[in-house]
Amino acid sequence: MTLRTQVGIVGAGPAGLMLSHLLHLQGIESVILESRSREEIESTVRAGVLEHGTVQLLTELGLDARMRRECAEHHGIYLRFSGETHHLSFTEHADGRSIMLYAQHEFIKDLVAARLAAGAQIHFEAKATAVIDPESRQPRIRYLQNGAEHELRCDFLVGCDGYHSIVRPAFPADRRKELAHVYPMGWFGILVEAPPSSDELIYALHDEGFALVSTRSPTLQRMYFQCDPKDDVANWSDDRIWARFHRLLETKDGWKPKTGPIVSKSIVGMRSFVAEPMQHGRLFIAGDTAHIVPPTGAKGLTLAVADVNLLARGLDEFYRRGTTAGLDGYSEAALRRVWRAEHFSWWMTSMLHRFPGADEFQHRLQLSQLAYVCGSPAAARTLAENYVGFPMP
Ligand code: PHB
């Protein structure tokens, strides 16, 4: 069976769902193909920071009701090192802007609900297998659903299907570049049933490594510590995990995290990745398909939203006025923001982790940089304005 739509979207993550929603508001039809089930995408634990511009966009779109009820608004972060905690205020250093702590899968639930309520076509458990005629004006995507093969024919095809994309490899190899950096550490993440340990996020550098105290709700907390990316969660009993957190988060005044039952344990690797360009003819890529950032800067979700906001505008200009300037400029404009976030995430990662093999000299440089960020308004602003994020493109 062949389906036909204006914009074919592969992947129902934040980028794909948001793009489909923005297009719908502009009267442009799209179809989303998603290889996983609705239950799976709505329950996979991911990061949870929404930048100021993302919150503004969700508000403009009327998608903010549940987020406003359930999220926590944060006006700064804490940086902890040498056993002391320093507050970095966004109110002071980022012109009063703030961030929202709202789990990515909750954001996904809101978007899926909004899309389905508007009659959207989201095909779950539909696995895209090949891009056909990628150079033509009517690219097609072949997919498998319920054991049968189908095709989706579209004017534009957008890969929002993550790092293992089927769309990105359809760009000719001699026209694309992939730049990557793998960090020699991972993050061990837990969800713990406990009240918040802190009113704002704590990013900590200890002699033995990094730890982060984040939150999900008044009763569920998210915490991370630096680990070997090849480690296995099975090696970590709850007692061993708490001993690690106590050590990495220790302060001179005896601060302790609030503990409770650990309901989830996972390890994620840390890497940076950028694919250039983000357009080839009528094929586009957005979100994690085009770029990955290490989680230290909390930039992944917002980059995805910023990409599709640009792309939706370009598609609107095309369908409304027949002009391609917005689409032609998409890759360059998106990549400008991507590279800023890549640098910021790399910088935060470099400043806050213990790198295997690093010597005392490098550790002292990190401590000096942290002290500078906490002591100089200029350095504090650099961190704060990048963290809360730049205006939506
Ligand atoms: C999270 O809450 O999952 C989180 C927060 C801040 C980060 C990364 C992850 O930098």
Tab-separated table of C-alpha atoms and ligand atoms in Angstrom:
chain	number	residue	atom	x	y	z
A	1	MET	CA	0.000	0.000	0.000
A	2	THR	CA	1.273	3.495	-0.772
A	3	LEU	CA	0.326	6.462	1.403
A	4	ARG	CA	0.781	10.027	0.265
A	5	THR	CA	1.427	13.098	2.398
A	6	GLN	CA	3.090	16.484	2.187
A	7	VAL	CA	5.766	15.904	4.839
A	8	GLY	CA	6.868	12.392	5.791
A	9	ILE	CA	8.444	12.244	9.236
A	10	VAL	CA	10.437	9.281	10.524
A	11	GLY	CA	10.484	9.124	14.324
A	12	ALA	CA	8.008	10.187	17.023
A	13	GLY	CA	10.508	11.720	19.432
A	14	PRO	CA	10.426	15.383	20.431
A	15	ALA	CA	11.621	16.534	16.979
A	16	GLY	CA	9.174	14.471	14.907
A	17	LEU	CA	6.131	15.135	17.094
A	18	MET	CA	6.830	18.827	17.453
A	19	LEU	CA	7.406	19.228	13.717
A	20	SER	CA	4.159	17.448	12.938
A	21	HIS	CA	2.313	19.686	15.402
A	22	LEU	CA	3.804	22.929	14.051
A	23	LEU	CA	2.993	21.862	10.477
A	24	HIS	CA	-0.574	21.015	11.457
A	25	LEU	CA	-1.024	24.539	12.874
A	26	GLN	CA	0.131	25.871	9.495
A	27	GLY	CA	-2.294	23.650	7.579
A	28	ILE	CA	0.425	21.307	6.297
A	29	GLU	CA	-0.230	17.574	6.396
A	30	SER	CA	2.299	15.093	7.738
A	31	VAL	CA	2.539	11.392	8.568
A	32	ILE	CA	4.843	10.067	11.293
A	33	LEU	CA	6.358	6.582	11.161
A	34	GLU	CA	7.642	5.315	14.517
A	35	SER	CA	9.261	1.914	14.989
A	36	ARG	CA	8.412	1.637	18.703
A	37	SER	CA	5.013	1.381	20.385
A	38	ARG	CA	3.214	4.352	21.899
A	39	GLU	CA	3.704	2.841	25.392
A	40	GLU	CA	7.437	2.578	24.833
A	41	ILE	CA	8.013	6.140	23.669
A	42	GLU	CA	5.819	7.447	26.467
A	43	SER	CA	7.752	5.641	29.188
A	44	THR	CA	11.425	5.705	28.179
A	45	VAL	CA	13.321	7.725	30.799
A	46	ARG	CA	15.391	10.527	29.278
A	47	ALA	CA	16.610	13.929	30.391
A	48	GLY	CA	14.329	16.586	31.761
A	49	VAL	CA	15.399	20.183	31.186
A	50	LEU	CA	13.384	22.593	29.030
A	51	GLU	CA	15.085	25.841	28.143
A	52	HIS	CA	13.407	29.191	28.437
A	53	GLY	CA	12.706	29.445	24.684
A	54	THR	CA	11.164	25.961	24.556
A	55	VAL	CA	8.820	26.820	27.412
A	56	GLN	CA	7.820	30.033	25.623
A	57	LEU	CA	7.104	28.120	22.424
A	58	LEU	CA	5.012	25.493	24.243
A	59	THR	CA	3.078	28.316	25.890
A	60	GLU	CA	2.404	30.018	22.546
A	61	LEU	CA	1.164	26.679	21.178
A	62	GLY	CA	-1.106	26.054	24.171
A	63	LEU	CA	0.813	22.883	25.050
A	64	ASP	CA	1.948	24.070	28.459
A	65	ALA	CA	-1.007	23.278	30.765
A	66	ARG	CA	0.214	19.997	32.298
A	67	MET	CA	3.826	21.133	32.235
A	68	ARG	CA	2.941	24.221	34.274
A	69	ARG	CA	1.069	22.083	36.820
A	70	GLU	CA	3.702	19.388	37.197
A	71	CYS	CA	7.098	20.871	36.421
A	72	ALA	CA	9.487	22.740	38.659
A	73	GLU	CA	10.761	26.131	37.515
A	74	HIS	CA	14.412	26.722	38.382
A	75	HIS	CA	16.119	30.114	38.533
A	76	GLY	CA	19.692	28.930	38.897
A	77	ILE	CA	21.950	25.955	39.556
A	78	TYR	CA	24.452	25.050	42.232
A	79	LEU	CA	28.075	24.265	41.432
A	80	ARG	CA	29.755	22.164	44.102
A	81	PHE	CA	33.523	21.644	44.284
A	82	SER	CA	36.224	21.482	46.951
A	83	GLY	CA	33.490	20.566	49.438
A	84	GLU	CA	31.648	23.886	48.993
A	85	THR	CA	28.456	24.829	47.192
A	86	HIS	CA	28.084	27.993	45.104
A	87	HIS	CA	24.810	29.287	43.680
A	88	LEU	CA	24.751	30.543	40.114
A	89	SER	CA	21.670	32.694	39.662
A	90	PHE	CA	19.955	32.909	36.277
A	91	THR	CA	17.873	35.783	37.620
A	92	GLU	CA	21.047	37.756	38.091
A	93	HIS	CA	23.167	36.478	35.216
A	94	ALA	CA	20.633	35.570	32.514
A	95	ASP	CA	18.251	38.519	32.707
A	96	GLY	CA	15.671	36.700	34.802
A	97	ARG	CA	15.197	33.808	32.404
A	98	SER	CA	14.657	30.353	33.891
A	99	ILE	CA	14.443	26.656	32.987
A	100	MET	CA	11.774	24.025	33.630
A	101	LEU	CA	12.397	20.534	34.951
A	102	TYR	CA	9.921	18.353	33.081
A	103	ALA	CA	10.711	14.799	31.990
A	104	GLN	CA	11.100	14.314	28.255
A	105	HIS	CA	8.649	11.404	28.203
A	106	GLU	CA	5.992	13.614	29.833
A	107	PHE	CA	6.615	16.183	27.096
A	108	ILE	CA	6.200	13.337	24.570
A	109	LYS	CA	2.900	12.281	26.158
A	110	ASP	CA	1.551	15.834	25.850
A	111	LEU	CA	2.598	16.048	22.207
A	112	VAL	CA	1.192	12.615	21.277
A	113	ALA	CA	-2.110	13.512	22.947
A	114	ALA	CA	-2.279	16.872	21.149
A	115	ARG	CA	-1.433	15.291	17.800
A	116	LEU	CA	-3.930	12.453	18.121
A	117	ALA	CA	-6.650	14.856	19.320
A	118	ALA	CA	-6.106	16.805	16.096
A	119	GLY	CA	-6.538	13.625	14.043
A	120	ALA	CA	-2.847	13.166	13.234
A	121	GLN	CA	-1.517	10.094	11.505
A	122	ILE	CA	1.116	8.557	13.749
A	123	HIS	CA	1.935	4.999	12.744
A	124	PHE	CA	3.426	3.223	15.743
A	125	GLU	CA	5.376	-0.016	15.354
A	126	ALA	CA	6.034	0.978	11.746
A	127	LYS	CA	9.674	0.326	10.969
A	128	ALA	CA	11.193	2.429	8.184
A	129	THR	CA	13.480	0.214	6.106
A	130	ALA	CA	14.625	2.248	3.083
A	131	VAL	CA	14.526	5.656	1.456
A	132	ILE	CA	13.551	5.334	-2.213
A	133	ASP	CA	14.376	7.980	-4.854
A	134	PRO	CA	16.072	10.320	-2.372
A	135	GLU	CA	17.041	12.716	-5.174
A	136	SER	CA	13.556	13.073	-6.613
A	137	ARG	CA	10.844	15.638	-5.904
A	138	GLN	CA	8.733	12.866	-4.425
A	139	PRO	CA	10.990	10.832	-2.131
A	140	ARG	CA	9.433	7.699	-0.665
A	141	ILE	CA	10.073	5.742	2.449
A	142	ARG	CA	9.474	2.025	2.677
A	143	TYR	CA	8.288	0.638	5.984
A	144	LEU	CA	7.100	-2.549	7.627
A	145	GLN	CA	3.952	-2.619	9.710
A	146	ASN	CA	2.073	-5.675	10.945
A	147	GLY	CA	4.274	-7.888	8.791
A	148	ALA	CA	3.352	-6.062	5.562
A	149	GLU	CA	5.467	-3.713	3.466
A	150	HIS	CA	4.170	-0.216	2.730
A	151	GLU	CA	5.436	2.996	1.177
A	152	LEU	CA	4.947	6.608	2.123
A	153	ARG	CA	5.357	9.119	-0.698
A	154	CYS	CA	5.920	12.739	0.243
A	155	ASP	CA	7.045	16.173	-0.931
A	156	PHE	CA	9.634	16.338	1.856
A	157	LEU	CA	11.093	13.626	4.034
A	158	VAL	CA	12.389	14.490	7.503
A	159	GLY	CA	14.568	12.108	9.537
A	160	CYS	CA	13.823	12.538	13.248
A	161	ASP	CA	14.712	8.905	13.889
A	162	GLY	CA	17.753	9.380	16.064
A	163	TYR	CA	21.392	8.505	15.685
A	164	HIS	CA	20.669	5.188	13.907
A	165	SER	CA	18.651	7.038	11.304
A	166	ILE	CA	17.531	5.564	8.030
A	167	VAL	CA	17.288	9.016	6.430
A	168	ARG	CA	20.769	10.430	7.168
A	169	PRO	CA	22.596	7.663	5.212
A	170	ALA	CA	20.446	8.520	2.177
A	171	PHE	CA	22.429	11.781	1.828
A	172	PRO	CA	25.259	11.021	-0.664
A	173	ALA	CA	28.448	10.085	1.211
A	174	ASP	CA	30.545	12.654	-0.662
A	175	ARG	CA	28.186	15.468	0.361
A	176	ARG	CA	28.132	14.906	4.087
A	177	LYS	CA	30.494	15.089	6.968
A	178	GLU	CA	30.105	13.496	10.378
A	179	LEU	CA	32.120	14.931	13.252
A	180	ALA	CA	32.218	13.017	16.489
A	181	HIS	CA	33.902	12.989	19.850
A	182	VAL	CA	33.528	10.167	22.377
A	183	TYR	CA	34.177	10.942	26.056
A	184	PRO	CA	35.903	8.304	28.176
A	185	MET	CA	33.093	8.230	30.746
A	186	GLY	CA	29.392	7.547	31.090
A	187	TRP	CA	26.622	8.644	33.432
A	188	PHE	CA	25.025	6.219	35.841
A	189	GLY	CA	21.462	7.496	36.298
A	190	ILE	CA	18.921	6.575	38.940
A	191	LEU	CA	15.335	7.465	39.746
A	192	VAL	CA	14.719	7.470	43.472
A	193	GLU	CA	11.450	7.720	45.389
A	194	ALA	CA	12.337	10.485	47.815
A	195	PRO	CA	11.645	14.185	48.358
A	196	PRO	CA	13.983	16.642	46.576
A	197	SER	CA	17.442	16.949	48.109
A	198	SER	CA	17.887	20.471	46.769
A	199	ASP	CA	15.711	23.335	45.509
A	200	GLU	CA	17.861	23.561	42.361
A	201	LEU	CA	20.142	21.231	40.400
A	202	ILE	CA	23.571	20.518	41.886
A	203	TYR	CA	26.466	19.925	39.482
A	204	ALA	CA	29.379	18.575	41.531
A	205	LEU	CA	33.028	17.936	40.753
A	206	HIS	CA	34.785	15.799	43.346
A	207	ASP	CA	38.388	14.555	43.179
A	208	GLU	CA	36.894	11.192	42.184
A	209	GLY	CA	34.432	12.442	39.579
A	210	PHE	CA	31.173	14.136	38.677
A	211	ALA	CA	27.712	13.887	40.241
A	212	LEU	CA	24.403	15.622	39.471
A	213	VAL	CA	21.349	16.023	41.663
A	214	SER	CA	18.235	16.648	39.562
A	215	THR	CA	14.531	16.183	40.129
A	216	ARG	CA	11.363	14.944	38.488
A	217	SER	CA	8.576	15.658	41.002
A	218	PRO	CA	8.068	16.257	44.730
A	219	THR	CA	8.310	12.476	45.222
A	220	LEU	CA	10.675	11.310	42.464
A	221	GLN	CA	14.283	12.414	42.048
A	222	ARG	CA	16.821	11.958	39.252
A	223	MET	CA	20.502	11.630	40.138
A	224	TYR	CA	23.626	10.762	38.169
A	225	PHE	CA	27.256	9.964	38.838
A	226	GLN	CA	30.173	9.560	36.483
A	227	CYS	CA	31.006	5.931	35.667
A	228	ASP	CA	32.881	3.734	33.249
A	229	PRO	CA	30.675	3.651	30.127
A	230	LYS	CA	31.292	-0.109	29.851
A	231	ASP	CA	30.156	-0.771	33.417
A	232	ASP	CA	26.980	-2.778	34.031
A	233	VAL	CA	24.112	-1.687	36.294
A	234	ALA	CA	24.124	-5.236	37.704
A	235	ASN	CA	27.429	-4.364	39.426
A	236	TRP	CA	25.739	-1.638	41.452
A	237	SER	CA	23.723	-2.562	44.515
A	238	ASP	CA	21.632	0.215	46.076
A	239	ASP	CA	24.117	0.430	48.983
A	240	ARG	CA	27.043	0.824	46.629
A	241	ILE	CA	25.188	3.531	44.680
A	242	TRP	CA	24.411	5.541	47.822
A	243	ALA	CA	27.991	5.212	49.061
A	244	ARG	CA	29.134	6.633	45.709
A	245	PHE	CA	26.699	9.558	45.847
A	246	HIS	CA	27.621	10.336	49.449
A	247	ARG	CA	31.287	10.454	48.542
A	248	LEU	CA	30.957	12.516	45.338
A	249	LEU	CA	28.499	14.979	46.859
A	250	GLU	CA	30.148	15.379	50.268
A	251	THR	CA	30.586	18.909	51.586
A	252	LYS	CA	32.465	20.422	54.471
A	253	ASP	CA	29.170	21.104	56.237
A	254	GLY	CA	28.017	17.478	55.993
A	255	TRP	CA	25.271	17.768	53.310
A	256	LYS	CA	23.619	14.429	52.478
A	257	PRO	CA	21.190	13.543	49.662
A	258	LYS	CA	17.746	12.280	50.658
A	259	THR	CA	17.650	8.546	49.979
A	260	GLY	CA	14.806	6.138	49.227
A	261	PRO	CA	13.933	3.167	47.024
A	262	ILE	CA	15.787	3.250	43.696
A	263	VAL	CA	13.242	2.461	40.967
A	264	SER	CA	15.439	2.750	37.876
A	265	LYS	CA	19.147	2.346	37.081
A	266	SER	CA	20.770	2.977	33.715
A	267	ILE	CA	24.101	3.863	32.119
A	268	VAL	CA	24.449	6.244	29.177
A	269	GLY	CA	27.597	6.916	27.183
A	270	MET	CA	28.745	10.471	26.563
A	271	ARG	CA	29.466	11.718	23.098
A	272	SER	CA	29.268	14.686	20.806
A	273	PHE	CA	28.221	14.262	17.199
A	274	VAL	CA	27.309	16.600	14.344
A	275	ALA	CA	26.239	15.656	10.804
A	276	GLU	CA	26.615	18.360	8.173
A	277	PRO	CA	24.670	19.500	6.225
A	278	MET	CA	21.180	18.907	7.632
A	279	GLN	CA	19.528	19.015	4.219
A	280	HIS	CA	19.978	17.228	0.926
A	281	GLY	CA	17.418	18.126	-1.748
A	282	ARG	CA	14.065	17.231	-0.259
A	283	LEU	CA	15.526	15.271	2.630
A	284	PHE	CA	16.074	16.927	6.004
A	285	ILE	CA	17.371	15.744	9.354
A	286	ALA	CA	16.596	17.194	12.792
A	287	GLY	CA	17.261	16.501	16.469
A	288	ASP	CA	19.428	13.546	17.529
A	289	THR	CA	19.564	12.342	13.914
A	290	ALA	CA	21.761	15.343	13.139
A	291	HIS	CA	23.508	16.001	16.434
A	292	ILE	CA	24.182	14.545	19.849
A	293	VAL	CA	25.446	16.438	22.888
A	294	PRO	CA	26.690	15.010	26.162
A	295	PRO	CA	23.977	15.554	28.811
A	296	THR	CA	26.042	17.922	30.964
A	297	GLY	CA	24.700	21.033	29.256
A	298	ALA	CA	21.083	19.739	29.193
A	299	LYS	CA	20.750	20.849	25.571
A	300	GLY	CA	19.461	17.801	23.650
A	301	LEU	CA	15.729	18.416	23.809
A	302	THR	CA	15.886	22.121	23.087
A	303	LEU	CA	18.129	21.647	20.070
A	304	ALA	CA	15.558	19.274	18.611
A	305	VAL	CA	12.744	21.764	19.161
A	306	ALA	CA	14.815	24.632	17.724
A	307	ASP	CA	15.595	22.618	14.552
A	308	VAL	CA	11.985	21.806	13.788
A	309	ASN	CA	10.836	25.317	14.586
A	310	LEU	CA	13.135	26.550	11.814
A	311	LEU	CA	12.158	23.765	9.466
A	312	ALA	CA	8.432	24.317	10.001
A	313	ARG	CA	8.889	27.975	9.088
A	314	GLY	CA	10.772	27.044	5.907
A	315	LEU	CA	8.058	24.565	4.922
A	316	ASP	CA	5.374	27.167	5.628
A	317	GLU	CA	7.096	29.631	3.277
A	318	PHE	CA	7.307	26.920	0.643
A	319	TYR	CA	3.655	25.887	0.760
A	320	ARG	CA	2.294	29.388	1.267
A	321	ARG	CA	4.481	31.369	-1.113
A	322	GLY	CA	6.392	28.837	-3.162
A	323	THR	CA	9.746	30.209	-1.940
A	324	THR	CA	12.594	27.977	-0.828
A	325	ALA	CA	14.829	30.540	0.941
A	326	GLY	CA	13.874	29.264	4.404
A	327	LEU	CA	14.432	25.638	3.449
A	328	ASP	CA	17.707	26.441	1.687
A	329	GLY	CA	18.946	28.287	4.777
A	330	TYR	CA	17.766	25.667	7.281
A	331	SER	CA	20.983	23.713	7.605
A	332	GLU	CA	23.235	26.723	8.081
A	333	ALA	CA	20.929	28.405	10.596
A	334	ALA	CA	20.336	25.217	12.584
A	335	LEU	CA	24.034	24.337	12.648
A	336	ARG	CA	24.960	27.740	14.062
A	337	ARG	CA	22.876	26.974	17.141
A	338	VAL	CA	24.010	23.338	17.198
A	339	TRP	CA	27.686	24.270	17.333
A	340	ARG	CA	27.109	26.744	20.168
A	341	ALA	CA	25.411	23.967	22.136
A	342	GLU	CA	28.137	21.496	21.170
A	343	HIS	CA	30.772	23.819	22.537
A	344	PHE	CA	28.847	24.579	25.715
A	345	SER	CA	28.158	20.892	26.405
A	346	TRP	CA	31.802	19.967	25.767
A	347	TRP	CA	32.946	22.831	28.013
A	348	MET	CA	30.625	21.859	30.873
A	349	THR	CA	31.673	18.215	30.478
A	350	SER	CA	35.370	19.124	30.465
A	351	MET	CA	35.028	21.341	33.525
A	352	LEU	CA	32.987	18.920	35.610
A	353	HIS	CA	34.364	15.399	35.077
A	354	ARG	CA	37.399	13.523	36.223
A	355	PHE	CA	39.023	12.309	33.006
A	356	PRO	CA	40.740	8.924	33.256
A	357	GLY	CA	44.506	9.505	33.220
A	358	ALA	CA	44.161	13.234	33.981
A	359	ASP	CA	46.797	14.524	36.349
A	360	GLU	CA	46.659	16.884	39.294
A	361	PHE	CA	47.524	19.823	37.018
A	362	GLN	CA	44.378	19.298	34.948
A	363	HIS	CA	42.239	18.943	38.059
A	364	ARG	CA	43.569	22.258	39.401
A	365	LEU	CA	42.700	23.932	36.085
A	366	GLN	CA	39.132	22.654	36.440
A	367	LEU	CA	38.886	23.976	39.995
A	368	SER	CA	40.236	27.344	38.895
A	369	GLN	CA	37.685	27.511	36.083
A	370	LEU	CA	34.840	26.645	38.472
A	371	ALA	CA	36.006	29.294	40.943
A	372	TYR	CA	36.149	31.821	38.089
A	373	VAL	CA	32.586	30.977	36.978
A	374	CYS	CA	31.364	31.423	40.552
A	375	GLY	CA	33.378	34.553	41.263
A	376	SER	CA	33.267	36.627	38.087
A	377	PRO	CA	29.966	38.073	36.808
A	378	ALA	CA	31.324	37.872	33.250
A	379	ALA	CA	32.136	34.167	33.558
A	380	ALA	CA	28.861	33.473	35.393
A	381	ARG	CA	26.969	35.113	32.551
A	382	THR	CA	28.717	32.942	29.993
A	383	LEU	CA	27.489	29.830	31.743
A	384	ALA	CA	24.030	31.211	32.568
A	385	GLU	CA	23.130	32.554	29.122
A	386	ASN	CA	24.195	29.320	27.445
A	387	TYR	CA	22.387	27.197	30.028
A	388	VAL	CA	19.014	28.979	29.825
A	389	GLY	CA	19.572	29.089	26.070
A	390	PHE	CA	19.358	31.615	23.294
A	391	PRO	CA	16.037	32.764	21.798
A	392	MET	CA	14.276	30.261	19.541
A	393	PRO	CA	15.388	30.771	15.931
B	1	PHB	C1	17.956	15.360	34.156
B	1	PHB	O1	17.178	15.805	35.020
B	1	PHB	O2	17.778	14.262	33.634
B	1	PHB	C2	19.127	16.185	33.734
B	1	PHB	C3	19.296	17.448	34.266
B	1	PHB	C4	20.393	18.202	33.889
B	1	PHB	C5	21.324	17.686	33.008
B	1	PHB	C6	21.146	16.424	32.476
B	1	PHB	C7	20.059	15.653	32.843
B	1	PHB	O3	22.407	18.428	32.672
